[in-house]
Amino acid sequence: MSQKISAFYYIRNNKRRVSVLVTSLAMFSIITYISMFLLSATSETYEDILTETSKYIQYIQLAGDDLEYSYSDEQAATEDIYHEAVNRKYGEIKNSLVNSKGIKDAFVVQTEYSYITSLIGNYYVEVPMLNKTNMEKVLKHMGAVLASGRLPDKAGEVVLDSMLIKNYGYKLGDSLSQNKDVKIVGIINCGYYFGCGLADQNNTFYNPMICVLADGTVRDLKSTIEKNGVFLDNSSFVDLKNGERNLQDDVISSISSSTNIIFTGIIVVVATLVVIVSISYMRDRRSEWCLYASIGYSRKAIYFSIIRELLFTFITAFLIAVIVVIVLMKILDILLITELGLQCEYFLFNTLIQILCVYIALFGVLQIPVRLEIFKIKTIDAADDDI
């Protein structure tokens, strides 16, 4: 007789027990993946701000020491002297950038800010305030297209990308949360967390920064300037290099601790649940296996039939989880992520690998009670002899 036992005999006749095991395994995958998906809305959003946007627009915050300007010097403590110091250093830096590879333009700007609130924490986005000519250059450089409203035509007016608008809940005509004198007159689409506006020419150097337009290849703005003989040892740089560092230090490191806690908690819960379910799954099955042994099936045949049962439940659980996760992510993206102006990542490779590793580990752990029960199998005759 054939030594192969169909795994579906038990599955068909014990749908309830099998369904409980499938459901518990599927819930583990669903909860884990959706939790990581929601956390990705924070990391992906801040990555877009700190690295993607910084590929094309970068900033230098000039320090007083680099300007040779001191607030303690009474003679220098006037706007005209400060204006002169900024212009002098700006001219020096711009001249150093003229022939630098990857740099398209640079100019002094006032700086306003708009904050981004994610599911965890918040960050800020620079909003450069320029003259009209430079504003048009920046908008073109960032690929901005006016979606509604109008472009700024007087000082203190700005346009913001639609993602910034959604995130903070702005409307046309609102003021920036950080400066009530700055009005939002237009909404643009450019694919970046970005905005710009017209500066007050009577207060040109309020919160000044040097805005640098790059082509996406400039990673370290400080080194680029130093190659041309300009050294800014005390100034701050908003570029790709610092963006990557801040992303790692301020965002990924913080989220990683939350991620580990969540993943560990889910593992503990699901492992406990699977053990309980597996005990129920194996309950009262020794007599079934003894019957198989009595009619001529080997322990090996019985063992592999159990393995096929478990494989079926694990694979079914994984496939169900995949379908449910895709549907839930789409719903969350439409109702939550997009509405909040956030970014997210659908395919989480590392999370998927972690889930598969846990499945493999659980499948391995379940071999222990199975093998123990297999060794206890007796034929009906042997059982009668014991009696």
mmCIF file of C-alpha atoms in Angstrom, residues 18-297:
data_model
loop_
_atom_site.group_PDB
_atom_site.id
_atom_site.type_symbol
_atom_site.label_atom_id
_atom_site.label_comp_id
_atom_site.label_asym_id
_atom_site.label_seq_id
_atom_site.Cartn_x
_atom_site.Cartn_y
_atom_site.Cartn_z
ATOM 1 C CA VAL A 18 -6.937 24.580 11.547
ATOM 2 C CA SER A 19 -8.648 27.968 11.130
ATOM 3 C CA VAL A 20 -7.581 29.057 14.604
ATOM 4 C CA LEU A 21 -3.933 28.228 13.853
ATOM 5 C CA VAL A 22 -4.099 29.936 10.440
ATOM 6 C CA THR A 23 -5.744 33.019 11.951
ATOM 7 C CA SER A 24 -3.166 33.346 14.743
ATOM 8 C CA LEU A 25 -0.270 33.126 12.287
ATOM 9 C CA ALA A 26 -1.915 35.541 9.836
ATOM 10 C CA MET A 27 -2.637 38.084 12.592
ATOM 11 C CA PHE A 28 1.011 38.048 13.590
ATOM 12 C CA SER A 29 2.050 38.971 10.030
ATOM 13 C CA ILE A 30 -0.686 41.578 9.629
ATOM 14 C CA ILE A 31 -0.014 43.368 12.926
ATOM 15 C CA THR A 32 3.762 43.317 12.410
ATOM 16 C CA TYR A 33 3.714 44.575 8.832
ATOM 17 C CA ILE A 34 1.069 47.270 9.391
ATOM 18 C CA SER A 35 2.935 48.538 12.470
ATOM 19 C CA MET A 36 6.137 48.856 10.457
ATOM 20 C CA PHE A 37 4.196 50.437 7.581
ATOM 21 C CA LEU A 38 2.870 53.159 9.874
ATOM 22 C CA LEU A 39 6.341 53.741 11.313
ATOM 23 C CA SER A 40 7.671 54.062 7.758
ATOM 24 C CA ALA A 41 5.437 57.106 7.316
ATOM 25 C CA THR A 42 7.766 58.883 9.735
ATOM 26 C CA SER A 43 11.085 57.682 8.347
ATOM 27 C CA GLU A 44 10.070 58.083 4.686
ATOM 28 C CA THR A 45 8.694 61.583 5.270
ATOM 29 C CA TYR A 46 11.800 62.789 7.083
ATOM 30 C CA GLU A 47 14.034 61.070 4.549
ATOM 31 C CA ASP A 48 12.307 63.059 1.819
ATOM 32 C CA ILE A 49 12.951 66.299 3.734
ATOM 33 C CA LEU A 50 16.516 65.569 4.805
ATOM 34 C CA THR A 51 17.932 63.808 1.757
ATOM 35 C CA GLU A 52 15.722 64.063 -1.329
ATOM 36 C CA THR A 53 15.019 67.798 -1.099
ATOM 37 C CA SER A 54 18.615 68.459 -0.017
ATOM 38 C CA LYS A 55 19.912 67.025 -3.276
ATOM 39 C CA TYR A 56 18.557 70.036 -5.141
ATOM 40 C CA ILE A 57 18.383 72.929 -2.695
ATOM 41 C CA GLN A 58 20.947 73.435 0.074
ATOM 42 C CA TYR A 59 21.671 76.165 2.596
ATOM 43 C CA ILE A 60 24.542 77.756 4.483
ATOM 44 C CA GLN A 61 23.833 79.435 7.814
ATOM 45 C CA LEU A 62 26.729 81.864 8.189
ATOM 46 C CA ALA A 63 28.143 82.152 11.708
ATOM 47 C CA GLY A 64 29.361 85.458 13.108
ATOM 48 C CA ASP A 65 32.944 84.192 13.383
ATOM 49 C CA ASP A 66 33.012 83.323 9.686
ATOM 50 C CA LEU A 67 31.631 86.769 8.851
ATOM 51 C CA GLU A 68 34.308 88.498 10.917
ATOM 52 C CA TYR A 69 31.379 90.167 12.605
ATOM 53 C CA SER A 70 30.873 90.318 16.346
ATOM 54 C CA TYR A 71 27.703 91.244 18.193
ATOM 55 C CA SER A 72 29.872 92.380 21.104
ATOM 56 C CA ASP A 73 31.516 95.015 18.918
ATOM 57 C CA GLU A 74 29.406 98.155 19.307
ATOM 58 C CA GLN A 75 30.619 99.503 15.978
ATOM 59 C CA ALA A 76 29.453 96.329 14.227
ATOM 60 C CA ALA A 77 26.140 96.144 16.039
ATOM 61 C CA THR A 78 24.204 97.886 13.293
ATOM 62 C CA GLU A 79 22.191 96.442 10.443
ATOM 63 C CA ASP A 80 24.303 98.252 7.838
ATOM 64 C CA ILE A 81 27.558 96.731 9.095
ATOM 65 C CA TYR A 82 25.943 93.301 9.323
ATOM 66 C CA HIS A 83 24.510 93.768 5.834
ATOM 67 C CA GLU A 84 27.971 94.575 4.538
ATOM 68 C CA ALA A 85 29.561 91.574 6.269
ATOM 69 C CA VAL A 86 26.977 89.150 4.880
ATOM 70 C CA ASN A 87 27.276 90.616 1.387
ATOM 71 C CA ARG A 88 31.067 90.411 1.484
ATOM 72 C CA LYS A 89 31.114 86.775 2.550
ATOM 73 C CA TYR A 90 28.243 85.924 0.213
ATOM 74 C CA GLY A 91 30.154 87.398 -2.715
ATOM 75 C CA GLU A 92 33.224 85.402 -1.750
ATOM 76 C CA ILE A 93 31.231 82.161 -1.498
ATOM 77 C CA LYS A 94 29.300 82.738 -4.719
ATOM 78 C CA ASN A 95 32.542 83.419 -6.612
ATOM 79 C CA SER A 96 33.947 80.161 -5.234
ATOM 80 C CA LEU A 97 30.895 78.289 -6.503
ATOM 81 C CA VAL A 98 30.867 79.692 -10.035
ATOM 82 C CA ASN A 99 32.976 76.906 -11.470
ATOM 83 C CA SER A 100 32.009 74.198 -8.975
ATOM 84 C CA LYS A 101 30.624 71.040 -10.507
ATOM 85 C CA GLY A 102 26.968 70.458 -9.683
ATOM 86 C CA ILE A 103 26.212 74.028 -8.492
ATOM 87 C CA LYS A 104 23.715 75.989 -10.586
ATOM 88 C CA ASP A 105 23.253 79.203 -8.597
ATOM 89 C CA ALA A 106 23.435 80.728 -5.127
ATOM 90 C CA PHE A 107 21.969 83.786 -3.409
ATOM 91 C CA VAL A 108 21.259 85.259 0.003
ATOM 92 C CA VAL A 109 17.736 84.662 1.295
ATOM 93 C CA GLN A 110 15.624 85.413 4.288
ATOM 94 C CA THR A 111 14.435 82.185 5.881
ATOM 95 C CA GLU A 112 11.020 81.255 7.175
ATOM 96 C CA TYR A 113 10.038 77.760 8.320
ATOM 97 C CA SER A 114 7.130 75.375 8.022
ATOM 98 C CA TYR A 115 6.880 72.384 10.322
ATOM 99 C CA ILE A 116 6.046 68.818 9.309
ATOM 100 C CA THR A 117 4.220 66.688 11.861
ATOM 101 C CA SER A 118 4.533 62.950 11.324
ATOM 102 C CA LEU A 119 3.053 60.045 13.245
ATOM 103 C CA ILE A 120 6.089 60.336 15.526
ATOM 104 C CA GLY A 121 7.555 63.773 16.228
ATOM 105 C CA ASN A 122 7.976 66.712 13.873
ATOM 106 C CA TYR A 123 10.603 68.392 11.731
ATOM 107 C CA TYR A 124 10.980 71.683 9.901
ATOM 108 C CA VAL A 125 11.389 72.769 6.307
ATOM 109 C CA GLU A 126 13.196 75.920 5.210
ATOM 110 C CA VAL A 127 11.063 78.362 3.229
ATOM 111 C CA PRO A 128 13.437 80.751 1.411
ATOM 112 C CA MET A 129 12.255 84.327 0.901
ATOM 113 C CA LEU A 130 13.830 85.930 -2.177
ATOM 114 C CA ASN A 131 13.379 88.677 -4.726
ATOM 115 C CA LYS A 132 11.019 87.963 -7.609
ATOM 116 C CA THR A 133 13.707 87.010 -10.133
ATOM 117 C CA ASN A 134 15.393 84.531 -7.818
ATOM 118 C CA MET A 135 12.037 83.150 -6.658
ATOM 119 C CA GLU A 136 11.167 82.292 -10.257
ATOM 120 C CA LYS A 137 14.574 80.602 -10.645
ATOM 121 C CA VAL A 138 14.002 78.494 -7.532
ATOM 122 C CA LEU A 139 10.473 77.479 -8.532
ATOM 123 C CA LYS A 140 11.699 76.408 -11.974
ATOM 124 C CA HIS A 141 14.674 74.568 -10.452
ATOM 125 C CA MET A 142 12.387 72.586 -8.128
ATOM 126 C CA GLY A 143 9.962 71.786 -10.939
ATOM 127 C CA ALA A 144 7.103 73.563 -9.149
ATOM 128 C CA VAL A 145 3.746 73.900 -10.885
ATOM 129 C CA LEU A 146 1.059 76.193 -9.523
ATOM 130 C CA ALA A 147 -1.961 74.086 -8.504
ATOM 131 C CA SER A 148 -4.206 76.775 -7.035
ATOM 132 C CA GLY A 149 -4.085 80.369 -5.876
ATOM 133 C CA ARG A 150 -1.382 82.610 -7.322
ATOM 134 C CA LEU A 151 2.347 83.255 -7.136
ATOM 135 C CA PRO A 152 3.575 85.847 -4.609
ATOM 136 C CA ASP A 153 3.666 89.395 -5.928
ATOM 137 C CA LYS A 154 4.488 91.327 -2.780
ATOM 138 C CA ALA A 155 6.656 90.947 0.300
ATOM 139 C CA GLY A 156 5.545 88.462 2.929
ATOM 140 C CA GLU A 157 3.669 86.155 0.539
ATOM 141 C CA VAL A 158 4.583 82.508 -0.008
ATOM 142 C CA VAL A 159 3.571 79.424 -1.939
ATOM 143 C CA LEU A 160 3.802 75.951 -0.345
ATOM 144 C CA ASP A 161 3.780 72.474 -1.806
ATOM 145 C CA SER A 162 0.482 70.619 -1.461
ATOM 146 C CA MET A 163 2.050 68.086 0.945
ATOM 147 C CA LEU A 164 3.005 70.881 3.353
ATOM 148 C CA ILE A 165 -0.484 72.329 3.018
ATOM 149 C CA LYS A 166 -2.159 68.996 3.846
ATOM 150 C CA ASN A 167 0.198 68.194 6.697
ATOM 151 C CA TYR A 168 -0.408 71.344 8.688
ATOM 152 C CA GLY A 169 -3.978 71.854 7.518
ATOM 153 C CA TYR A 170 -3.227 75.189 5.866
ATOM 154 C CA LYS A 171 -5.648 76.932 3.536
ATOM 155 C CA LEU A 172 -5.083 79.719 1.050
ATOM 156 C CA GLY A 173 -4.929 82.996 2.932
ATOM 157 C CA ASP A 174 -3.610 81.437 6.151
ATOM 158 C CA SER A 175 -0.440 82.681 7.835
ATOM 159 C CA LEU A 176 2.619 80.543 8.456
ATOM 160 C CA SER A 177 2.449 79.088 11.945
ATOM 161 C CA GLN A 178 5.939 80.437 12.725
ATOM 162 C CA ASN A 179 5.319 83.966 11.414
ATOM 163 C CA LYS A 180 1.852 85.484 11.296
ATOM 164 C CA ASP A 181 3.061 88.214 8.925
ATOM 165 C CA VAL A 182 3.726 85.698 6.135
ATOM 166 C CA LYS A 183 0.635 84.796 4.080
ATOM 167 C CA ILE A 184 0.050 81.711 1.932
ATOM 168 C CA VAL A 185 -1.240 82.839 -1.471
ATOM 169 C CA GLY A 186 -0.642 79.754 -3.601
ATOM 170 C CA ILE A 187 -0.332 75.970 -3.583
ATOM 171 C CA ILE A 188 2.270 74.275 -5.787
ATOM 172 C CA ASN A 189 3.021 70.698 -6.766
ATOM 173 C CA CYS A 190 6.692 69.773 -7.028
ATOM 174 C CA GLY A 191 7.030 66.413 -5.301
ATOM 175 C CA TYR A 192 9.107 67.843 -2.435
ATOM 176 C CA TYR A 193 8.382 69.398 0.938
ATOM 177 C CA PHE A 194 9.135 72.871 -0.331
ATOM 178 C CA GLY A 195 7.904 76.430 -0.369
ATOM 179 C CA CYS A 196 9.247 79.911 -1.144
ATOM 180 C CA GLY A 197 8.146 83.522 -1.212
ATOM 181 C CA LEU A 198 9.030 87.157 -1.657
ATOM 182 C CA ALA A 199 11.308 88.825 0.894
ATOM 183 C CA ASP A 200 10.828 92.183 2.527
ATOM 184 C CA GLN A 201 13.511 94.205 0.763
ATOM 185 C CA ASN A 202 13.616 96.609 3.719
ATOM 186 C CA ASN A 203 14.622 93.743 5.999
ATOM 187 C CA THR A 204 16.690 91.634 3.619
ATOM 188 C CA PHE A 205 18.938 90.058 6.189
ATOM 189 C CA TYR A 206 16.406 88.924 8.727
ATOM 190 C CA ASN A 207 17.484 85.336 9.517
ATOM 191 C CA PRO A 208 19.781 85.212 6.438
ATOM 192 C CA MET A 209 21.061 82.048 4.778
ATOM 193 C CA ILE A 210 22.817 81.351 1.531
ATOM 194 C CA CYS A 211 20.575 79.274 -0.725
ATOM 195 C CA VAL A 212 22.440 77.002 -3.155
ATOM 196 C CA LEU A 213 20.767 75.335 -6.116
ATOM 197 C CA ALA A 214 22.388 71.980 -6.925
ATOM 198 C CA ASP A 215 21.864 69.366 -9.617
ATOM 199 C CA GLY A 216 21.617 66.404 -7.242
ATOM 200 C CA THR A 217 25.297 65.415 -7.315
ATOM 201 C CA VAL A 218 26.600 67.704 -4.543
ATOM 202 C CA ARG A 219 26.712 65.787 -1.274
ATOM 203 C CA ASP A 220 29.119 67.827 0.893
ATOM 204 C CA LEU A 221 28.669 71.568 0.355
ATOM 205 C CA LYS A 222 31.384 72.509 2.834
ATOM 206 C CA SER A 223 34.027 70.440 1.012
ATOM 207 C CA THR A 224 32.878 71.858 -2.307
ATOM 208 C CA ILE A 225 33.489 75.391 -1.046
ATOM 209 C CA GLU A 226 36.811 74.505 0.574
ATOM 210 C CA LYS A 227 38.120 73.148 -2.734
ATOM 211 C CA ASN A 228 37.807 76.711 -3.994
ATOM 212 C CA GLY A 229 39.646 78.246 -1.051
ATOM 213 C CA VAL A 230 36.733 79.393 1.129
ATOM 214 C CA PHE A 231 36.679 77.994 4.672
ATOM 215 C CA LEU A 232 33.599 78.209 6.893
ATOM 216 C CA ASP A 233 34.605 76.433 10.077
ATOM 217 C CA ASN A 234 31.763 77.715 12.267
ATOM 218 C CA SER A 235 28.839 77.926 9.864
ATOM 219 C CA SER A 236 26.056 75.362 9.543
ATOM 220 C CA PHE A 237 25.273 73.487 6.331
ATOM 221 C CA VAL A 238 21.979 72.025 5.195
ATOM 222 C CA ASP A 239 23.163 69.575 2.540
ATOM 223 C CA LEU A 240 22.927 65.902 1.644
ATOM 224 C CA LYS A 241 25.782 64.834 3.939
ATOM 225 C CA ASN A 242 24.270 66.477 7.017
ATOM 226 C CA GLY A 243 20.808 65.359 5.967
ATOM 227 C CA GLU A 244 21.905 61.707 5.910
ATOM 228 C CA ARG A 245 23.568 62.089 9.307
ATOM 229 C CA ASN A 246 20.523 63.791 10.849
ATOM 230 C CA LEU A 247 18.251 61.154 9.346
ATOM 231 C CA GLN A 248 20.282 58.416 11.009
ATOM 232 C CA ASP A 249 20.806 60.184 14.350
ATOM 233 C CA ASP A 250 17.470 61.950 14.813
ATOM 234 C CA VAL A 251 15.047 59.676 13.032
ATOM 235 C CA ILE A 252 16.169 56.120 12.268
ATOM 236 C CA SER A 253 17.927 55.578 15.604
ATOM 237 C CA SER A 254 14.870 56.801 17.504
ATOM 238 C CA ILE A 255 12.437 54.765 15.441
ATOM 239 C CA SER A 256 14.623 51.646 15.663
ATOM 240 C CA SER A 257 14.145 51.435 19.416
ATOM 241 C CA SER A 258 10.369 51.716 18.995
ATOM 242 C CA THR A 259 10.476 49.188 16.179
ATOM 243 C CA ASN A 260 12.403 46.646 18.276
ATOM 244 C CA ILE A 261 10.013 47.023 21.203
ATOM 245 C CA ILE A 262 6.957 46.599 18.975
ATOM 246 C CA PHE A 263 8.410 43.631 17.097
ATOM 247 C CA THR A 264 9.563 41.903 20.296
ATOM 248 C CA GLY A 265 6.172 42.430 21.928
ATOM 249 C CA ILE A 266 4.363 40.981 18.931
ATOM 250 C CA ILE A 267 6.746 37.988 18.851
ATOM 251 C CA VAL A 268 6.135 37.192 22.522
ATOM 252 C CA VAL A 269 2.358 37.431 22.137
ATOM 253 C CA VAL A 270 2.167 35.400 18.939
ATOM 254 C CA ALA A 271 4.627 32.759 20.175
ATOM 255 C CA THR A 272 2.498 32.248 23.278
ATOM 256 C CA LEU A 273 -0.640 32.103 21.177
ATOM 257 C CA VAL A 274 0.851 29.640 18.685
ATOM 258 C CA VAL A 275 2.014 27.335 21.495
ATOM 259 C CA ILE A 276 -1.473 27.338 23.001
ATOM 260 C CA VAL A 277 -3.075 26.768 19.605
ATOM 261 C CA SER A 278 -0.595 24.036 18.684
ATOM 262 C CA ILE A 279 -1.377 22.168 21.909
ATOM 263 C CA SER A 280 -5.041 22.288 20.935
ATOM 264 C CA TYR A 281 -4.090 21.300 17.383
ATOM 265 C CA MET A 282 -2.242 18.189 18.592
ATOM 266 C CA ARG A 283 -4.790 17.257 21.224
ATOM 267 C CA ASP A 284 -6.429 13.875 20.856
ATOM 268 C CA ARG A 285 -4.437 13.080 17.730
ATOM 269 C CA ARG A 286 -2.359 10.219 19.189
ATOM 270 C CA SER A 287 -5.219 7.761 18.691
ATOM 271 C CA GLU A 288 -5.503 8.868 15.047
ATOM 272 C CA TRP A 289 -1.795 8.284 14.471
ATOM 273 C CA CYS A 290 -1.904 4.950 16.303
ATOM 274 C CA LEU A 291 -4.706 3.915 13.975
ATOM 275 C CA TYR A 292 -2.572 4.819 10.947
ATOM 276 C CA ALA A 293 0.280 2.769 12.401
ATOM 277 C CA SER A 294 -2.055 -0.162 13.022
ATOM 278 C CA ILE A 295 -3.144 -0.347 9.384
ATOM 279 C CA GLY A 296 0.432 -0.350 8.124
ATOM 280 C CA TYR A 297 1.625 3.248 7.841
#
